[in-house]
Structures are given as structure tokens and as C-alpha cells.
Amino acid sequence: MTSHPWPVIGHAWAVLNLDQAATEYRPAHAYLISGPAHIGKTTLARTLAMALNCEADARPCGQCRSCKLIASGKHPDVQLIEPDGAHLKIDQVRALQHDLALSPNEGRFRVAIFNPFEVATTEAQNALLKTLEEPPDYAVLMVVTADPELLLPTIVSRCQLIALRPLTITQVRQALTTTWRIENDRANLLAHLSGGRLGWAVTAASDNSILDTRARRLDDLIVLLKSNRGARFAYAEAITRKEDHARDAIDLWRTWWRDVMLAASGSNAELVNVDRAAQIQSLATHLDVGQASAAAEACGRALWQIDRNAVPRLVVEVLLLDFPHLASI
Amino acid sequence: MRVSCLQENLAKGLSIVSRAVAARSTLPVLGNILIETDQSRLKLAATNLEIGISCWIGARVDEDGGTTVPARTFVDLINALPQGQVDMDLAVKTQTLSVRCGRFANNVKGVDKEEFPIIPKPDEHNAIHIAPDALRQMIDQVVFAAAADESRPILTGVLAKFSGKTLTLAAADGFRLSVRTTALEDGVDEPLEVIIPARALAELGRISGDQVDPISITVTPQRSQILFHLTNIDLVSQLIDGKFPDYTAIIPKATTTKTIVDTGLLLKACKAANVFAREAANIVRVNIVPGDELTPGHITIGATSAETGDNAGDLDASVTGTPIEIAFNVKYLIDVLNVAGANQVSLETSHPSAPGILRAIGDDAFTHVIMPMHIGGR
């Protein structure tokens, strides 16, 4: 392990690799950090920026002026470049190139973090290629993305890849109880629901509406299973009125069907929705493994379609028709 | 912080530093001006991370301290105040700066100065000194030739080469090159080459108007910044990283035609030609004919536009060598003639597609190279 632990939870091998690069002041010119949302990609990128520019011996110290400015996003040499509106635009890349031509102001390195880069326009991505190819010695570019497949292959091939994986449930639970001081039961539930995304768990811990929405959507699902087509279509119309609502709900339902499938098969694997174990067990008695797994697969298919710009309302309607009809639960 | 100063001084200081305030930036604090006590003076500073300007004004300091205040608000406020004494008092906890002048009481909300980027201080020990007039003339003669577009960042800068007892500034944008050398008051031990953003030098030229004492120049040990120290003003600029193209290769070694002509008359002829040339891609045709024993040589500057008409301005000139017709961008000619600073200039050419050299007669230290434009159908 590292001599001075980075304030990053999990991702031990990535931290080890980056810490060594920072200790020797020999970072790669560009990193591509990929992984699901909320697992700590930007935190990792920002921590590398701290380690590279920290003034103390044990870097990053988190205490010096440089570390504090980076943590609050106010360091003159560390830029977080986020989409301007829906996209990350070529003008933003050009502005960065102007800044990168100048040597660093306070620190040793100029660090630019693109978060997330998959929303960059093709022009913006192409404009960055030259910089990625031969940046100045003091520049470190960090491209953050949910999925490298969504970027131009020419971008990916110019970066050192760091693929982050979700944390284990134990890691998330431990982090929640020790670092964020959340009581055990709640931490346990959040850890299971998080799917290894610590950032999500921390947000959900401070924002009750996230768990409330989840509970409501699971209740909705039970009601829907008992409902006829008319009611299901009405629900599809209602939930697709707001962008993202449908996607979130389907994502949640998929975990639910996974749990039901496990319960129906008699497996002992850990459930995601641990707080609803009784409900899941009782539902499992009405279904066989095939039906549950078909429903879970339907959810996966629906997500795939929504991500590829299918009309959400149609997708949800088809999905709800695929769900089994259970009059007596 | 509790401090008093004169409104005139404060307004003047703000007008100097506010040129470095970032108009739009990802860091909101860059839109602010740092106000800080420094011994018995008041220091004002602003930076856009490319150029930082600090300015000291006389003040009575009752209590040390400092803060940063939004530039627009503060500058507008100070300019609106009547002449006379301004008393400023900072409430540290709320970072509110109370500004009193006569019977005007104002409170400006500030941001903690800890967030403000550090502007390095010059190290007088290794400073290079140069007379302000000489530096200003160099800046005028070179900076305009730097590239305006960002596609090659290095060309947006000016190469500064310190070597022995001379300083050479060079700038090029792909179509023209301007080189100017001058003597330093005290030499440098080791040759030093840095690329300074053209904007920073232009700004330096602007703020050094009142400077009498030599300007001292220092480059930070990491070669990341250059500092110009004036009597009450410091200008710090980030340096551009990279290698400046070898400009000496662009200056033709030998030419076949040398034309010496009055600077003012040539400038007038170019301006007249510009009236038509601006409708025709800025092209002017320069026709050079050597004289013989009876008639003097001629240089004719002409432009033709399909829409607006045409003209030709004929000037007497001392021409040695072969006749030539060559085309230039008239804007570039006007730019260089404006700053040549001599009564006569020489234009050296050899071929319609080879660069021309323009020098000031009696001043070997200035060289300007202009690429010709293509004129078809000859």
C-alpha cells in the first residue's frame, strides 16, 4: 500500500500506480479514467492533481494552500472542464490550449480534467487530439468518461487507461460508517443499493428524497404487476414526462427482478434490496426463475434502447407489457 | 485592514491593474482586484493567469490586512467618488470593505485574499536593466508582427533573447517577421531565451509611459514567468513553453534590388493604395525601376479593385540593382512603416516570390521581413 494513503476509497491498484507517478513527478501526459457514474473518477483525478502540486513532503497532504485550492476547485493550474450546456464544446478545448501554452502559475503541473468527456462534440474531440499527442512537459490531461467506447478511438489510443471498477459492498459500508459516520443499518442498506458507487451512497445518505423515490417506485412496481394494460400505459405516460425518471426507475426495477430471480431459484446470494427481503420472497413464490429472469432481461433491453435514443414512452410501454401479470399478490 | 489614500491615486492605480483583470474565467476570484497593505503603501493587483499587474500607491496605513474586491464594482465606485481622501476599513469576518469618501459611505463585498493566485515577486539580485524608452521602442517595432490566431501558440509570443550586452526581440506570424536588437545597461552572464506573450509586452509598453528609471527584468528560476519591475508597478507574465522557430533562416542573405525611399512618402502612398486594396485582398503592386544618369529611380505603389477603382502612387527613390514588380499585403507595409522610426527606409527584394526586407536607414538594429503575395498572369 502507499506510504501516505490518498483520500480515495478503494481503487487500490489505480492509486498505487498514480501515487508512484506522482512521487517521482513522472505522470503520463494523459490518463483516461473510465467507470460507472459516482464511483470516484473525478475524485481520483483531482487527487492526482493534488499529489502533483502539493507543497508538502508526504503528498498529497490535503492541508497546504495548493491542496486546499484544488479541493475547492480554485487552483489556477488545475482546471475542471465540464460541459457547457449539453455538450463539451470546441471553444472550451481551444481555451484550454491557450492556457496550456503558458507555463504553470503556482504549481509544477497544469492539470486539466474533462468530466465527462463523452459529451464532447466530435469537433472538440478532434481539436484535442493534437494536444493529447504532444502536450507540454508540465501538462497532465485527464479524460474522465463512463465508457471509453463512446469516445473517438483516436482519443482512447492516446491516453493511459485507468478503468475503475465498482467498489465492494463491504468497502462502501465501511467508508460510510467510518468516514461519513452513518449508522450501521442505514450504511448497510445504502451500500447494497449503491452497486459499489460510493458517490451515489454518500449523496443518498444526505438526501432523503433519493431513498423515498426508490421506495415509491418499488411500491409502484408491485401495484403495476396487479394492474391491467390501461393502468400500465397510464403509468408509462406519467413516468416519461420528466427526463431520466424512466431510466432511473428501470435501473431500479432491474435490481428488483434480479433479487426476485435469486429468491425464486433458492440461491443464497446477497440481495440488493435488502430492506425488502420479505416482499421479494413472497413475490418469488408466485413466479418461476424463468419469468423473473425474463423481466430482468427486459429491463436491461429497455435501458439499452433508451441509451440509444429510443422514445422513452414506447420503451416503457413495451417493458411494462413484458412484466408478468399477477392478480393475487 | 484600515487605510487611507487619495481618490486620484487610487483611481489611477486601478486603471493600471484593471487591464489584467480576467473578463471571463473559470476562477471567479480572477474577476477581483487584490487590495493589500504593503509596509506604508497600498498594493493593488490583478491577474488573468497570463498577465499579472501590481501597482503600489501612497497611503496611510493604520492597520495591516487585505482582501479582494470585484473589479467592475470597485473601479466604477472609485471613479464615481469625489476627489479627496478615501478611507477604507475591512471587516475581516464578512470580508466587507467599507469605503468612505467625504460624505459617501459604501460597502463592497469582497472575497478572501487567500483564494487569489500568488503573483511572484521580482528578485532584484539577478535583474537585467534596460532603459524604458529603448524597451518601448522595441515593443512598438516587434509586437505587432506576432500572430493573432492561436493555432500555433508559440507564434503568439515574442522571442526575447538576452545575450551578452544585447537584447533581441523577434516576432513572426508566418507572413512577416520583425527583429529588433538593443543594448542592455548591464550584460547577462549566460545567454537566455524566453517567449513572452505579445499581449504582455503590449501591456508593458502601455503602462511604462511615465517610467523614468531603468526597467528591471527577471526570469523566475523555473523559467515559467518573467517579471518587469517599474518604479511603482510590477508586471508579471507567464512564459510560453516551446522552441521559437529559427528566424534567422527566414531573413534572405542576399538581395538583387535595394530601394531607398522616404518613409513618410512611402507610408502616404501605401495609405492611398489601401483605399482600393482593402477591396482586393489587401494586395498592392510595387513596381521598382532603377534610374540612370539622367533620371532618378522610381518606386510605384498601386492597387486595383474591380469594384472601387485603381490608383498608382509614384515616388522618387534611390534604386540599385535590377527592376522588379512584386506584390505585398498593404496592411503589413503600413504596420511596419508606422513604427520604422527613421526618415528613410530601404526595401530589399530579389524575386516576386521571395521575401522582401525592410530596414530603417541609419538603424541597423531593426529588420523586418515581409512575404510577398502571389500575382498571377504576368
PDB file of N, CA and C in Angstrom, chain A residues 65 69 73-76 79-80 97-98 101-106 110 136-138, chain B residues 26-27 49-50 113-118 150 153 197 223-225 238-241:
ATOM      1  N   ARG A  65      -1.841  25.142   0.934  1.00  0.00           N
ATOM      2  CA  ARG A  65      -2.639  26.057   0.122  1.00  0.00           C
ATOM      3  C   ARG A  65      -3.046  25.396  -1.200  1.00  0.00           C
ATOM      4  N   LEU A  69      -6.838  24.594  -2.393  1.00  0.00           N
ATOM      5  CA  LEU A  69      -7.399  25.257  -3.573  1.00  0.00           C
ATOM      6  C   LEU A  69      -7.897  24.228  -4.584  1.00  0.00           C
ATOM      7  N   GLY A  73     -11.653  23.478  -6.000  1.00  0.00           N
ATOM      8  CA  GLY A  73     -11.785  23.811  -7.423  1.00  0.00           C
ATOM      9  C   GLY A  73     -11.328  25.206  -7.765  1.00  0.00           C
ATOM     10  N   LYS A  74     -10.381  25.767  -6.984  1.00  0.00           N
ATOM     11  CA  LYS A  74      -9.987  27.153  -7.233  1.00  0.00           C
ATOM     12  C   LYS A  74      -8.503  27.287  -7.548  1.00  0.00           C
ATOM     13  N   HIS A  75      -7.845  26.198  -7.844  1.00  0.00           N
ATOM     14  CA  HIS A  75      -6.416  26.286  -8.138  1.00  0.00           C
ATOM     15  C   HIS A  75      -6.218  26.826  -9.557  1.00  0.00           C
ATOM     16  N   PRO A  76      -5.317  27.803  -9.721  1.00  0.00           N
ATOM     17  CA  PRO A  76      -5.154  28.388 -11.055  1.00  0.00           C
ATOM     18  C   PRO A  76      -4.576  27.426 -12.094  1.00  0.00           C
ATOM     19  N   GLN A  79      -7.701  22.711 -13.861  1.00  0.00           N
ATOM     20  CA  GLN A  79      -8.990  23.068 -14.436  1.00  0.00           C
ATOM     21  C   GLN A  79      -9.893  21.863 -14.534  1.00  0.00           C
ATOM     22  N   LEU A  80     -11.111  22.035 -14.104  1.00  0.00           N
ATOM     23  CA  LEU A  80     -12.127  21.014 -14.310  1.00  0.00           C
ATOM     24  C   LEU A  80     -12.988  21.522 -15.461  1.00  0.00           C
ATOM     25  N   GLN A  97      -6.252  25.036 -24.652  1.00  0.00           N
ATOM     26  CA  GLN A  97      -4.986  25.020 -25.384  1.00  0.00           C
ATOM     27  C   GLN A  97      -4.238  26.327 -25.206  1.00  0.00           C
ATOM     28  N   HIS A  98      -4.989  27.421 -25.153  1.00  0.00           N
ATOM     29  CA  HIS A  98      -4.355  28.712 -24.898  1.00  0.00           C
ATOM     30  C   HIS A  98      -3.665  28.689 -23.528  1.00  0.00           C
ATOM     31  N   ALA A 101      -0.459  26.538 -23.274  1.00  0.00           N
ATOM     32  CA  ALA A 101       0.746  27.058 -23.914  1.00  0.00           C
ATOM     33  C   ALA A 101       1.601  27.823 -22.909  1.00  0.00           C
ATOM     34  N   LEU A 102       0.975  28.274 -21.839  1.00  0.00           N
ATOM     35  CA  LEU A 102       1.701  29.042 -20.823  1.00  0.00           C
ATOM     36  C   LEU A 102       2.162  28.108 -19.713  1.00  0.00           C
ATOM     37  N   SER A 103       3.330  28.403 -19.161  1.00  0.00           N
ATOM     38  CA  SER A 103       3.820  27.535 -18.092  1.00  0.00           C
ATOM     39  C   SER A 103       2.962  27.712 -16.836  1.00  0.00           C
ATOM     40  N   PRO A 104       3.018  26.743 -15.900  1.00  0.00           N
ATOM     41  CA  PRO A 104       2.123  26.774 -14.732  1.00  0.00           C
ATOM     42  C   PRO A 104       2.313  28.042 -13.891  1.00  0.00           C
ATOM     43  N   ASN A 105       1.238  28.465 -13.232  1.00  0.00           N
ATOM     44  CA  ASN A 105       1.290  29.677 -12.426  1.00  0.00           C
ATOM     45  C   ASN A 105       1.923  29.437 -11.068  1.00  0.00           C
ATOM     46  N   GLU A 106       1.339  28.500 -10.332  1.00  0.00           N
ATOM     47  CA  GLU A 106       1.800  28.301  -8.963  1.00  0.00           C
ATOM     48  C   GLU A 106       2.440  26.938  -8.782  1.00  0.00           C
ATOM     49  N   ARG A 110       0.290  21.760 -14.862  1.00  0.00           N
ATOM     50  CA  ARG A 110      -1.053  22.189 -15.225  1.00  0.00           C
ATOM     51  C   ARG A 110      -1.877  20.932 -15.462  1.00  0.00           C
ATOM     52  N   PRO A 136       2.754  19.981 -23.560  1.00  0.00           N
ATOM     53  CA  PRO A 136       3.996  20.424 -22.914  1.00  0.00           C
ATOM     54  C   PRO A 136       4.344  19.505 -21.732  1.00  0.00           C
ATOM     55  N   ASP A 137       5.600  19.526 -21.313  1.00  0.00           N
ATOM     56  CA  ASP A 137       6.060  18.610 -20.254  1.00  0.00           C
ATOM     57  C   ASP A 137       5.272  18.761 -18.954  1.00  0.00           C
ATOM     58  N   TYR A 138       4.828  19.983 -18.696  1.00  0.00           N
ATOM     59  CA  TYR A 138       4.196  20.240 -17.401  1.00  0.00           C
ATOM     60  C   TYR A 138       2.687  19.989 -17.434  1.00  0.00           C
TER      61      TYR A 138
ATOM     62  N   THR B  26     -12.823  30.655 -15.403  1.00  0.00           N
ATOM     63  CA  THR B  26     -13.381  29.578 -14.595  1.00  0.00           C
ATOM     64  C   THR B  26     -13.181  29.872 -13.114  1.00  0.00           C
ATOM     65  N   LEU B  27     -12.202  30.728 -12.804  1.00  0.00           N
ATOM     66  CA  LEU B  27     -11.958  31.092 -11.405  1.00  0.00           C
ATOM     67  C   LEU B  27     -12.573  32.467 -11.137  1.00  0.00           C
ATOM     68  N   LEU B  49      -4.017  35.152 -14.988  1.00  0.00           N
ATOM     69  CA  LEU B  49      -3.184  33.947 -15.056  1.00  0.00           C
ATOM     70  C   LEU B  49      -2.252  33.970 -16.256  1.00  0.00           C
ATOM     71  N   GLU B  50      -2.372  34.990 -17.106  1.00  0.00           N
ATOM     72  CA  GLU B  50      -1.413  35.131 -18.188  1.00  0.00           C
ATOM     73  C   GLU B  50      -0.548  36.347 -17.884  1.00  0.00           C
ATOM     74  N   LYS B 113      -8.572  36.943   0.432  1.00  0.00           N
ATOM     75  CA  LYS B 113      -7.418  37.060  -0.468  1.00  0.00           C
ATOM     76  C   LYS B 113      -6.628  35.761  -0.566  1.00  0.00           C
ATOM     77  N   GLU B 114      -6.911  34.802   0.318  1.00  0.00           N
ATOM     78  CA  GLU B 114      -6.233  33.503   0.227  1.00  0.00           C
ATOM     79  C   GLU B 114      -6.535  32.800  -1.095  1.00  0.00           C
ATOM     80  N   GLU B 115      -7.707  33.099  -1.664  1.00  0.00           N
ATOM     81  CA  GLU B 115      -8.089  32.443  -2.916  1.00  0.00           C
ATOM     82  C   GLU B 115      -7.369  33.036  -4.112  1.00  0.00           C
ATOM     83  N   PHE B 116      -6.760  34.203  -3.908  1.00  0.00           N
ATOM     84  CA  PHE B 116      -6.144  34.911  -5.040  1.00  0.00           C
ATOM     85  C   PHE B 116      -4.825  34.248  -5.403  1.00  0.00           C
ATOM     86  N   PRO B 117      -4.564  34.046  -6.701  1.00  0.00           N
ATOM     87  CA  PRO B 117      -3.306  33.393  -7.082  1.00  0.00           C
ATOM     88  C   PRO B 117      -2.105  34.205  -6.595  1.00  0.00           C
ATOM     89  N   ILE B 118      -1.033  33.504  -6.317  1.00  0.00           N
ATOM     90  CA  ILE B 118       0.186  34.172  -5.873  1.00  0.00           C
ATOM     91  C   ILE B 118       0.859  34.829  -7.073  1.00  0.00           C
ATOM     92  N   GLU B 150      -4.570  31.505 -32.561  1.00  0.00           N
ATOM     93  CA  GLU B 150      -3.962  30.662 -31.550  1.00  0.00           C
ATOM     94  C   GLU B 150      -3.492  29.318 -32.081  1.00  0.00           C
ATOM     95  N   PRO B 153       0.571  28.376 -30.802  1.00  0.00           N
ATOM     96  CA  PRO B 153       0.721  29.230 -29.620  1.00  0.00           C
ATOM     97  C   PRO B 153       2.065  29.954 -29.565  1.00  0.00           C
ATOM     98  N   PRO B 197       4.310  36.249 -24.088  1.00  0.00           N
ATOM     99  CA  PRO B 197       3.082  36.533 -24.839  1.00  0.00           C
ATOM    100  C   PRO B 197       3.080  37.978 -25.334  1.00  0.00           C
ATOM    101  N   ARG B 223      11.894  29.236 -15.024  1.00  0.00           N
ATOM    102  CA  ARG B 223      11.640  29.713 -16.389  1.00  0.00           C
ATOM    103  C   ARG B 223      10.159  29.697 -16.718  1.00  0.00           C
ATOM    104  N   SER B 224       9.331  29.949 -15.730  1.00  0.00           N
ATOM    105  CA  SER B 224       7.909  29.917 -16.039  1.00  0.00           C
ATOM    106  C   SER B 224       7.327  31.324 -16.114  1.00  0.00           C
ATOM    107  N   GLN B 225       8.002  32.297 -15.532  1.00  0.00           N
ATOM    108  CA  GLN B 225       7.458  33.655 -15.563  1.00  0.00           C
ATOM    109  C   GLN B 225       8.565  34.665 -15.804  1.00  0.00           C
ATOM    110  N   GLN B 238       3.285  35.036 -17.638  1.00  0.00           N
ATOM    111  CA  GLN B 238       3.636  33.634 -17.854  1.00  0.00           C
ATOM    112  C   GLN B 238       4.427  33.552 -19.147  1.00  0.00           C
ATOM    113  N   LEU B 239       5.330  32.615 -19.240  1.00  0.00           N
ATOM    114  CA  LEU B 239       6.060  32.447 -20.485  1.00  0.00           C
ATOM    115  C   LEU B 239       5.420  31.337 -21.306  1.00  0.00           C
ATOM    116  N   ILE B 240       5.606  31.421 -22.604  1.00  0.00           N
ATOM    117  CA  ILE B 240       5.091  30.375 -23.485  1.00  0.00           C
ATOM    118  C   ILE B 240       6.171  29.305 -23.597  1.00  0.00           C
ATOM    119  N   ASP B 241       5.754  28.061 -23.399  1.00  0.00           N
ATOM    120  CA  ASP B 241       6.710  26.969 -23.414  1.00  0.00           C
ATOM    121  C   ASP B 241       6.910  26.496 -24.849  1.00  0.00           C
TER     122      ASP B 241
END
